[in-house]
Coordinates of C-alpha atoms and ligand atoms in Angstrom, one line a residue:
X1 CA -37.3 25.4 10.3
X2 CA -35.2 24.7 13.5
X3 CA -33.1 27.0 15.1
X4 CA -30.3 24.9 17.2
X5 CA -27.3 25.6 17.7
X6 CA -24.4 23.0 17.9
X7 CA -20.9 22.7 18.7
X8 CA -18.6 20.2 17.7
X9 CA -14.9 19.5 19.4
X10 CA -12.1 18.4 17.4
X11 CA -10.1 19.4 14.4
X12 CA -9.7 16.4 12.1
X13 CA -11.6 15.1 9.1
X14 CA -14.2 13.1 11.3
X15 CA -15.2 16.4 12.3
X16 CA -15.1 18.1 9.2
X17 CA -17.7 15.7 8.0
X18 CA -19.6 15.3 11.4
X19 CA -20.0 19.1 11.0
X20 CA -21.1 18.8 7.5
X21 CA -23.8 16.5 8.3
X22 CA -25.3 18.7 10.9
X23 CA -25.1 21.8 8.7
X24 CA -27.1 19.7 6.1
X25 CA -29.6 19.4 8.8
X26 CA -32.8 21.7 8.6
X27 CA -32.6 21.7 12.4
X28 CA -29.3 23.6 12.9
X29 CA -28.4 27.3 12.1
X30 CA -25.1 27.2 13.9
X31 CA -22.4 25.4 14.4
X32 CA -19.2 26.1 16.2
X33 CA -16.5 24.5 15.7
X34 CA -13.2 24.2 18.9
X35 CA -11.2 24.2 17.0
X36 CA -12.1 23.1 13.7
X37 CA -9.8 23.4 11.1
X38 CA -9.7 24.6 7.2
X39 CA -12.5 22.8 5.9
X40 CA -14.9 23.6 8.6
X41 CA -13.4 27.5 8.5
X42 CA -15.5 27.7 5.0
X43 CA -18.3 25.3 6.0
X44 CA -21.6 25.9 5.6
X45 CA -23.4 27.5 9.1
X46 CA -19.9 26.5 10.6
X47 CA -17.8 28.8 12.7
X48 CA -14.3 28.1 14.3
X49 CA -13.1 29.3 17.8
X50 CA -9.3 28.5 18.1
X51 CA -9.2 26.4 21.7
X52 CA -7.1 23.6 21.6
X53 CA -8.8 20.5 22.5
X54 CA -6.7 19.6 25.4
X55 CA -7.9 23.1 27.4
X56 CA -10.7 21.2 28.7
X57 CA -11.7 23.9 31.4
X58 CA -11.5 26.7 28.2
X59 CA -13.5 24.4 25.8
X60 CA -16.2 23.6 28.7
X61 CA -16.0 27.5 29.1
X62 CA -16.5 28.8 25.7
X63 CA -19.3 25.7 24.9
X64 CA -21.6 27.3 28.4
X65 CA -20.9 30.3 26.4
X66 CA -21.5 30.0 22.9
X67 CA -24.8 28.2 24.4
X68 CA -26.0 30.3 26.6
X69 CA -30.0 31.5 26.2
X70 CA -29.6 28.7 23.1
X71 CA -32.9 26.9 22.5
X72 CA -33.4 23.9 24.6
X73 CA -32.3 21.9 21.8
X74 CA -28.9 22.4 21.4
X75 CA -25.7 19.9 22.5
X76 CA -22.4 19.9 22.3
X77 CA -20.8 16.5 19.8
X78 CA -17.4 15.4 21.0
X79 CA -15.3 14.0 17.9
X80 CA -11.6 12.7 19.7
X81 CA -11.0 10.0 22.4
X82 CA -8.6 12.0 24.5
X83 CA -11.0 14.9 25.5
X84 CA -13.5 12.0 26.4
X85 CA -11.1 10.4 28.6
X86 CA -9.7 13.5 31.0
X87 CA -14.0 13.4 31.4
X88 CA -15.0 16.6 29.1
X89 CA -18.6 15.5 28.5
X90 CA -18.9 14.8 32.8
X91 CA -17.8 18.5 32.7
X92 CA -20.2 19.9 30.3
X93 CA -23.0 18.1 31.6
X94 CA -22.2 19.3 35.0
X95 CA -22.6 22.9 33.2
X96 CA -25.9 21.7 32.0
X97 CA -24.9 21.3 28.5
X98 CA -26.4 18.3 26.2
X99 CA -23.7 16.2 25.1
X100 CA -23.5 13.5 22.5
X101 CA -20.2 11.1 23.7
X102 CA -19.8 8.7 27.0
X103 CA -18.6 9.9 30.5
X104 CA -15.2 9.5 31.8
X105 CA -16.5 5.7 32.9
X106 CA -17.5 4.6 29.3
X107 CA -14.5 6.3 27.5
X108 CA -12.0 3.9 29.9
X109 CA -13.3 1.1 27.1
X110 CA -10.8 3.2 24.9
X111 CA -8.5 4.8 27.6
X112 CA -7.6 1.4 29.1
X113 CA -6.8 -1.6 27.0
X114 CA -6.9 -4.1 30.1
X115 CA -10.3 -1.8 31.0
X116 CA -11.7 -2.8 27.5
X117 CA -10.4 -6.8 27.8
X118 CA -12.0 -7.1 31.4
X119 CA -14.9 -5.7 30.4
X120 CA -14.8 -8.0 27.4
X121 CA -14.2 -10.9 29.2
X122 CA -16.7 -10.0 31.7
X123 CA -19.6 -10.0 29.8
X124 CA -18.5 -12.8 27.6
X125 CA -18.2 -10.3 24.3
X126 CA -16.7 -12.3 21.2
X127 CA -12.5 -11.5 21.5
X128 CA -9.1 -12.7 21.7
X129 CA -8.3 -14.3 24.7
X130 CA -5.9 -12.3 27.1
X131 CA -3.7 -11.6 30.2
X132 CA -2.4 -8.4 31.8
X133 CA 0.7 -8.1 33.3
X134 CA 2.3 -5.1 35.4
X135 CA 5.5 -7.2 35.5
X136 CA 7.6 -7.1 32.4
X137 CA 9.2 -10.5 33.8
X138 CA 6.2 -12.1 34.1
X139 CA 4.7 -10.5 30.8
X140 CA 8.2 -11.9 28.8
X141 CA 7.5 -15.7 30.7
X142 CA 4.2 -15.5 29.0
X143 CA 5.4 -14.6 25.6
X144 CA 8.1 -16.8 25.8
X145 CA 5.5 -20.0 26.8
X146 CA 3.1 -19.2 23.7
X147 CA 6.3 -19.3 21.7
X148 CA 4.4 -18.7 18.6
X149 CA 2.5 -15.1 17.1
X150 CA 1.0 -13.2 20.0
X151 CA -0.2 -9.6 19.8
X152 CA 1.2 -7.0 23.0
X153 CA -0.6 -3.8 23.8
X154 CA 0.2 -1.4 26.0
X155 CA -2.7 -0.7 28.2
X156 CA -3.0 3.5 28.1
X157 CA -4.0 5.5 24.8
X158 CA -0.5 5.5 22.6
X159 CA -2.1 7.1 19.3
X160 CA -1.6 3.6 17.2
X161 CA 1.7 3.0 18.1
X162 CA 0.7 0.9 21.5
X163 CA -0.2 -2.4 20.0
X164 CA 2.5 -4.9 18.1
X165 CA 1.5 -8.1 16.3
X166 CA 4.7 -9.8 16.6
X167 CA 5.3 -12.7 14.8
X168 CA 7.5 -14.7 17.3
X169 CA 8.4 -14.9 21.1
X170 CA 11.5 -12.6 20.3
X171 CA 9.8 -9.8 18.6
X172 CA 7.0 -9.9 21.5
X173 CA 10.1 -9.5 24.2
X174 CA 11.4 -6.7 22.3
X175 CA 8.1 -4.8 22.6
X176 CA 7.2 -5.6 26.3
X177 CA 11.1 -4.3 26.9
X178 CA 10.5 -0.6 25.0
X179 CA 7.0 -0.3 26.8
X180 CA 7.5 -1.6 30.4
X181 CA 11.2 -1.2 31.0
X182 CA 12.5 1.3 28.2
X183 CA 8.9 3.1 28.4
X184 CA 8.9 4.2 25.5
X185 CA 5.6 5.1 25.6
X186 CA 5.6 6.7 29.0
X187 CA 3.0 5.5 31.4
X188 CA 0.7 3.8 28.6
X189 CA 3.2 1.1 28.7
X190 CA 3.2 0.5 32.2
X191 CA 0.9 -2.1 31.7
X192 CA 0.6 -4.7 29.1
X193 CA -2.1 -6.7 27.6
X194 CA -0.9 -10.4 26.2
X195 CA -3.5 -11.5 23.6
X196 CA -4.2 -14.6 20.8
X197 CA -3.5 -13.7 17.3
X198 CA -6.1 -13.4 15.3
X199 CA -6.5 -13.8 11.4
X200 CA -8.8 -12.7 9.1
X201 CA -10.1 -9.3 7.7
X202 CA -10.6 -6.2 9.9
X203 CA -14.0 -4.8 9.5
X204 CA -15.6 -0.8 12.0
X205 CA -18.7 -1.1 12.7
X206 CA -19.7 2.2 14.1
X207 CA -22.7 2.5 16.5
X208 CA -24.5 5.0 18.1
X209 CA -25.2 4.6 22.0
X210 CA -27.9 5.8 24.0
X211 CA -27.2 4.4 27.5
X212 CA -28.2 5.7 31.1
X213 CA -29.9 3.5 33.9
X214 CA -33.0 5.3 33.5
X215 CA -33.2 4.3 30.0
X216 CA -32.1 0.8 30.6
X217 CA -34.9 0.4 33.5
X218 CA -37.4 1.8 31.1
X219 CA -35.7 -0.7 28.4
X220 CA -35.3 1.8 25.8
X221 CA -31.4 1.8 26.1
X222 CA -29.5 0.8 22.8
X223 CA -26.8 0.4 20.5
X224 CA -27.6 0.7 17.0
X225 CA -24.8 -0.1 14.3
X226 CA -24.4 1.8 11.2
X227 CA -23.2 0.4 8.1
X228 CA -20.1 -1.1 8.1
X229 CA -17.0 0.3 6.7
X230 CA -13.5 -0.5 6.0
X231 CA -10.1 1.5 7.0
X232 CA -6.6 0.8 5.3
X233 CA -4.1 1.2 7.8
X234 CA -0.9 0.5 6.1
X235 CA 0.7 3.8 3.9
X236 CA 0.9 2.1 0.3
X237 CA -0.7 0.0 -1.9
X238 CA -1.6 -3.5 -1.6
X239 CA -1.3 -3.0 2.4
X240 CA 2.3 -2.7 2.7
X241 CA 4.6 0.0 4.4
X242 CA 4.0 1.3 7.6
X243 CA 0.8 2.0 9.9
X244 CA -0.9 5.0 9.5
X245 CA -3.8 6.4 11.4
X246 CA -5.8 5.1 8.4
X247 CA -5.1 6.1 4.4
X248 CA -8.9 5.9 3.8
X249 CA -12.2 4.1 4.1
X250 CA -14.4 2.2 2.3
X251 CA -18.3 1.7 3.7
X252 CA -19.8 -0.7 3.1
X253 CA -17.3 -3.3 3.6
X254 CA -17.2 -5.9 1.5
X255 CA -17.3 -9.6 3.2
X256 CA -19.4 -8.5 6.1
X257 CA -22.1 -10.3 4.9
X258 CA -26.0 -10.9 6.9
X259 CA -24.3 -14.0 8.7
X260 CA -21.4 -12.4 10.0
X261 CA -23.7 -9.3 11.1
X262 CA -26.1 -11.6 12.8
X263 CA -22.8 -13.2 14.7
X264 CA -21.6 -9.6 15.2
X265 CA -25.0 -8.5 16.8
X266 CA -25.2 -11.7 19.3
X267 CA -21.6 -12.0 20.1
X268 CA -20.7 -8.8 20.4
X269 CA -23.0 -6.1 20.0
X270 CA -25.8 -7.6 22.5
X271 CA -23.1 -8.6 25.4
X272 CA -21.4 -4.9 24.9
X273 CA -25.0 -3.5 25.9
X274 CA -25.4 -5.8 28.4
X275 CA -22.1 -4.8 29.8
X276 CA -22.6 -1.1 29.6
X277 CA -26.5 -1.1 31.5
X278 CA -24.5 -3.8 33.8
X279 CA -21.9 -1.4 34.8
X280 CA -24.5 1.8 35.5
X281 CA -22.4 3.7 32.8
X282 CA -23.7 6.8 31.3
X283 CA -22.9 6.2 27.6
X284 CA -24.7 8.5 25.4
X285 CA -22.6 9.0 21.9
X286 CA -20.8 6.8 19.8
X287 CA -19.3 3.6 20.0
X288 CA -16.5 2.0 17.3
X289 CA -16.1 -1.7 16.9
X290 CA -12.7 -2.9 16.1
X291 CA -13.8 -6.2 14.6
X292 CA -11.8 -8.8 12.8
X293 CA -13.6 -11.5 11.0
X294 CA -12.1 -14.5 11.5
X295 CA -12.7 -18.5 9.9
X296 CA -15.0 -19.2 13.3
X297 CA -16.7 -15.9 13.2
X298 CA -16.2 -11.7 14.5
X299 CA -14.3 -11.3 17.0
X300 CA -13.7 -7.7 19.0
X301 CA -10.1 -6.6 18.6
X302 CA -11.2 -3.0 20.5
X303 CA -13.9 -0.6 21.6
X304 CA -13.6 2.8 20.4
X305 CA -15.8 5.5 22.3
X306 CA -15.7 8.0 19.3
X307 CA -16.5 7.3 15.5
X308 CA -13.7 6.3 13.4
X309 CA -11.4 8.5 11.2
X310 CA -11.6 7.8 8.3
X311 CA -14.4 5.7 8.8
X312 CA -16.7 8.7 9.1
X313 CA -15.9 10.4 5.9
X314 CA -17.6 7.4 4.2
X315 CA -20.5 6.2 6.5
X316 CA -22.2 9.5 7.2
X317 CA -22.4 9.9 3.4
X318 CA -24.1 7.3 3.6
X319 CA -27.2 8.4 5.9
X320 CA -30.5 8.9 4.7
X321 CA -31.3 10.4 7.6
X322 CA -31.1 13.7 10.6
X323 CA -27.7 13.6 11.7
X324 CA -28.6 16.2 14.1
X325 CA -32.0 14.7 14.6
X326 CA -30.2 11.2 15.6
X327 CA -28.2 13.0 17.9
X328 CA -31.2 14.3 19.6
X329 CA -32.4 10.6 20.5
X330 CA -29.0 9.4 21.6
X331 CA -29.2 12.5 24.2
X332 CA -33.2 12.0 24.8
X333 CA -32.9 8.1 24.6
X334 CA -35.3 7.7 21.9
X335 CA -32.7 5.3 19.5
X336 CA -35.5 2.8 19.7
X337 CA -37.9 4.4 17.5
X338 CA -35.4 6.1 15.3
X339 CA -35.9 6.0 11.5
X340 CA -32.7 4.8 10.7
X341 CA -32.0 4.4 6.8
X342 CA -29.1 4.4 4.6
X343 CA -28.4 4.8 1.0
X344 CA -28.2 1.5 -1.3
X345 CA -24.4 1.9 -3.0
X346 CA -21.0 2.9 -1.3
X347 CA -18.7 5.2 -0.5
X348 CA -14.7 5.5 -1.1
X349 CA -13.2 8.0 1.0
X350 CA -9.1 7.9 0.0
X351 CA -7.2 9.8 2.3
X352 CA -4.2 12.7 1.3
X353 CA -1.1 12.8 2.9
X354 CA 2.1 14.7 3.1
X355 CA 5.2 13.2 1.7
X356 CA 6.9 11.6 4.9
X357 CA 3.8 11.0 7.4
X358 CA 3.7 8.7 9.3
X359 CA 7.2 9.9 10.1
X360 CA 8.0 13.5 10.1
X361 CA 6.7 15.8 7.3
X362 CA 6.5 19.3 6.0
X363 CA 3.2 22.1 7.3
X364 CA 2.6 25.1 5.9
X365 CA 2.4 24.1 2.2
X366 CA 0.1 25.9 0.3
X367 CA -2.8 23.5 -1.5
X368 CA -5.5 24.3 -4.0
X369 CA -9.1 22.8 -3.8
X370 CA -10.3 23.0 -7.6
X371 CA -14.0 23.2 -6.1
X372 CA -15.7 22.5 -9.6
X373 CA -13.9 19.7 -10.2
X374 CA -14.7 18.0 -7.0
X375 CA -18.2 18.6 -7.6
X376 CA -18.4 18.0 -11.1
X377 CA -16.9 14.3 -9.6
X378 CA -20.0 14.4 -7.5
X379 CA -17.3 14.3 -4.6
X380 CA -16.9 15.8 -1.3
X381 CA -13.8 17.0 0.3
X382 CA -13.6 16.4 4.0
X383 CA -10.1 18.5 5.2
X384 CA -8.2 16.9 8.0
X385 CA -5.0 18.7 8.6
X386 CA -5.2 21.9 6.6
X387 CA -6.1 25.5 7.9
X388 CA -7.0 28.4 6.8
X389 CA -4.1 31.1 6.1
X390 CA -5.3 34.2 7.2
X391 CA -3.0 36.4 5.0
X392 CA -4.3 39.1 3.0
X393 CA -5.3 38.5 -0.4
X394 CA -3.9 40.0 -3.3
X395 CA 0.0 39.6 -2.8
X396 CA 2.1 37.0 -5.5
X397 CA 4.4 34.6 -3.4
X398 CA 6.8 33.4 -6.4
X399 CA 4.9 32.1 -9.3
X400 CA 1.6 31.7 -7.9
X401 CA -1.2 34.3 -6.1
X402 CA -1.3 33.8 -2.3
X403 CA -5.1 34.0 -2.0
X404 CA -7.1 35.5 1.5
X405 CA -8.5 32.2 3.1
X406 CA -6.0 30.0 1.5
X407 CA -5.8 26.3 2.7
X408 CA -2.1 25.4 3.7
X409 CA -1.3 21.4 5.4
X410 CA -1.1 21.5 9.0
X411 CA -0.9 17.7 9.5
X412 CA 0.6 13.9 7.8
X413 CA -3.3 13.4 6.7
X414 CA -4.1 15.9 4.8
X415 CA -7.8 15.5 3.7
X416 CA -10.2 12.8 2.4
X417 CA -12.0 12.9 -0.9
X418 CA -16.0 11.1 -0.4
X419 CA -17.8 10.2 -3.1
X420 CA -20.7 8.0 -3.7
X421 CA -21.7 5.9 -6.0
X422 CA -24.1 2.6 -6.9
X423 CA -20.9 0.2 -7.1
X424 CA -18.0 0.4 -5.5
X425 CA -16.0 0.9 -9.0
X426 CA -18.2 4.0 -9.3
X427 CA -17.6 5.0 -6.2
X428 CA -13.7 5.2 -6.3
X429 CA -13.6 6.6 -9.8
X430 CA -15.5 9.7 -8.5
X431 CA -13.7 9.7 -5.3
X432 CA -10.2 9.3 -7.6
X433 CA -11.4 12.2 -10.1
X434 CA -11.8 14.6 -7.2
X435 CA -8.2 13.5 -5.6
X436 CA -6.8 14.6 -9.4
X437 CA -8.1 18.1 -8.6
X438 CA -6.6 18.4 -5.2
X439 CA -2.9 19.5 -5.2
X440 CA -0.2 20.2 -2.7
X441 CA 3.3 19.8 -2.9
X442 CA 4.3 15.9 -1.4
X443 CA 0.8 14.8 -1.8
X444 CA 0.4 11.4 -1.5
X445 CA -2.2 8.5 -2.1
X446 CA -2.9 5.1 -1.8
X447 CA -4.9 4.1 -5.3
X448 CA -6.2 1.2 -4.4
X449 CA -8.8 2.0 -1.7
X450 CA -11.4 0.0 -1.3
X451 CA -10.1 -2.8 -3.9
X452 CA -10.9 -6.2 -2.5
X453 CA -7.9 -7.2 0.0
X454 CA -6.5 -4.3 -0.4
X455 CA -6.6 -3.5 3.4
X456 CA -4.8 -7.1 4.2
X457 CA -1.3 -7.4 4.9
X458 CA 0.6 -10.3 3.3
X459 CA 3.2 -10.2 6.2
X460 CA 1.6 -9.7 10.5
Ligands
AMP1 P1 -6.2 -2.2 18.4 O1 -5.7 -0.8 18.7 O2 -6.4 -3.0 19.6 O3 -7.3 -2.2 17.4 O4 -5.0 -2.8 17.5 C1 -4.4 -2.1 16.4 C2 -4.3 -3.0 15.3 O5 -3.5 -4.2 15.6 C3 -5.7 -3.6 14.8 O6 -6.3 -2.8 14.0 C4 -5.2 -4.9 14.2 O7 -4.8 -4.7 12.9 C5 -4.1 -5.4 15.0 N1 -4.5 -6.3 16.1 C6 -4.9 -6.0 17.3 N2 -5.3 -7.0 18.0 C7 -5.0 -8.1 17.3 C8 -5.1 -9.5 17.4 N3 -5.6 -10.0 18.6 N4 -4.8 -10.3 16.4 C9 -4.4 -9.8 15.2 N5 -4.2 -8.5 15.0 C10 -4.5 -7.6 16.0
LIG2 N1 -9.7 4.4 11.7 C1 -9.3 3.9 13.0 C2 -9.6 4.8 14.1 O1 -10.4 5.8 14.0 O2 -9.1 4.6 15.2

């Protein structure tokens, strides 16, 4: 049928299965990966070329390239907040290249935590209320007036480790002293943000944007939410440990009822356009609510300008529907007419890990995929920090045949096993019986993904 060609940026397991979901699209022939990693190497239509993400001027160079005399069709999907924030898609739309994710402008709603509260607070979105302070004196007054649990985030992108829910005024001093004075964080703690507490359950509700003035003058600009998923954040069962950057998904969430989407759609999706046609932004790609229901309804915790990971290694399963067509109308502006749809039943997507992450852990260790297995469990493998080994085949290292193309770990999370099914218990027994045929040495699971609560923390 089509003949498009498509690249996508970034090397985790959101763009393993972003990549998977345009190669099952009758639309795309080709699709590049920069970088990619091990699951994408072997990918269906996919291709890796070995940039690293943060080269923006060689990634905006090899994308004109690898597009070049492409049909008309073809874009360019940006998985990762930090190439979106140094402004990649304002450079590859300068080089004429169609680009599904939000301009330098749009991704400051990630980039800049007192950014994403003003804007918040500006266009009256549901959320906690706030203060930023660019004193640490001043910042340490406040904490110490609340006197009570008071969450501190440091304003710039930290990967995770910029926001602390401290219980008392002590433990709330202790973090505004590492960021602001200590700066532990370098200058994304030069800044802090001083917010309420909130309690309740955590809910991502993904979105895709297709906002430009144009659009919004012709009133066709819109944010439409997919269905909602759940991350576990914390390393072990039952939510305890430490945070992670998420030890798997489950979509949809449970709890997240019709009222609590209708309140979500008013309070905070509906304002969040408003804001984003207000502000003249060009946002054309993804958007990821950070939501936590509370007793007196959702309120925002954070904008994300990307999809989620793990999020997206159970909602796109989800889709009955074009991923690559859908990309096309947030590009072209045509999310209005979309046809939307997603399968009735749920995904669990449990996430693999190397003994030690989130601290430090071992790379290079050699993992086998039984492939039958996972899809004998009707289960999808989505690899996140894993490449390819590009020895030659044939040689025995120790006990075991070192295979041409082998996977070996290259990161703490290591890959995701997806798998659908009607119920939820369905669901994680396939997704389960696809982790048993994964092995590496260290690997390590949480077992209770997607159980109800099991992403709730009995201590804050
Ligand atoms: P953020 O990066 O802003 O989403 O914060 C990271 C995590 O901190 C969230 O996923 C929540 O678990 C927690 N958190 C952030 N803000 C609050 C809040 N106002 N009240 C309670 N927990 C919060
Ligand atoms: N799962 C949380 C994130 O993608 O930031």
């Amino acid at each position: 049928m089509g003949s498009m060609k498509t690249i996508v940026i970034g090397s985790g397991g959101r763009e393993h299965a972003i990549a998977w979901s345009l190669a099952r699209s009758p639309l795309i022939t080709e699709i590049v990966c920069i970088p990619g990693n091990g699951g994408t190497a072997t990918e269906s239509k996919c291709r890796n070329v070995g940039i690293a993400v943060s080269e923006t001027s060689s990634v905006v160079e090899a994308c004109r390239k690898e597009l070049a005399g492409s049909p008309d069709g073809s874009f360019v999907v940006v998985g990762p907040e930090d190439p979106l924030a140094a402004g990649i898609s304002d450079r590859l739309a300068e080089a004429g290249l169609r680009v599904v994710g939000p301009r330098m402008a749009g991704a400051a709603l990630e980039a800049s935590k007192d950014v994403a509260k003003r804007f918040m607070h500006k266009y009256g979105v549901a959320c906690a209320a706030s203060d930023t302070y660019d004193d640490a004196n001043a910042a340490i007054a406040r904490v110490r007036e609340i006197n009570g649990p008071v969450v501190v985030k440091a304003d710039g992108l930290a990967a995770g480790k910029g926001v602390v829910v401290a219980p008392d005024a002590d433990t709330a001093v202790r973090a505004i002293h590492d960021f602001m004075i200590d700066n532990t964080l370098g200058s994304a703690g030069c800044k802090v943000v001083i917010e309420e507490y909130l309690e309740g359950e955590e809910v991502s509700i993904l979105a895709a944007v297709s906002v430009t003035p144009a659009l919004a003058k012709a009133g066709k600009a819109r944010i439409v939410p997919f269905v909602s998923a759940r991350d576990h954040k914390r390393l072990k069962d039952g939510a305890e440990g430490p945070n992670t950057g998420g030890m798997g998904a489950i979509a949809p969430a449970d709890g997240v009822d019709e009222a609590v989407l209708a309140a979500f759609r008013v309070e905070i999706l509906e304002p969040t356009l408003q804001g984003l046609i207000a502000e003249g932004f060009d946002y054309r790609g993804f958007i990821f609510f950070g939501v936590m229901v509370t007793k007196v309804g959702p309120k925002l915790l954070e904008y994300n300008v990307r999809l989620g990971d793990p999020e997206t290694q159970a909602v796109l399963p989800l889709m009955d529907f074009d991923f690559a067509e859908m990309c096309a109308a947030i590009i072209d502006g045509s999310l209005d007419s979309f046809p939307f749809a997603w399968k009735k039943g749920y995904v669990c997507a449990p996430v693999a890990v190397s003994r030690g992450y989130p601290g430090s852990y071992p790379k290079g260790l050699p993992m086998t995929i039984d492939a039958a297995a996972v899809s004998k469990a009707g289960a999808k493998v989505f690899i996140a920090g894993a490449t390819m080994n590009q020895r030659v085949g044939g040689a025995r290292s120790g006990d075991r045949a070192v295979m041409d193309g082998e996977l070996v770990t290259s990161g703490g999370r290591v890959l995701a096993a997806s798998a659908f099914g009607p119920t939820v218990d369905e669901a994680r027994e396939r997704a389960y019986a696809a982790l048993k045929s994964v092995s590496f040495d260290g690997m390590f699971f949480r077992r209770d993904i997607g159980l109800p609560g099991a992403a709730v923390s009995k201590e804050m």
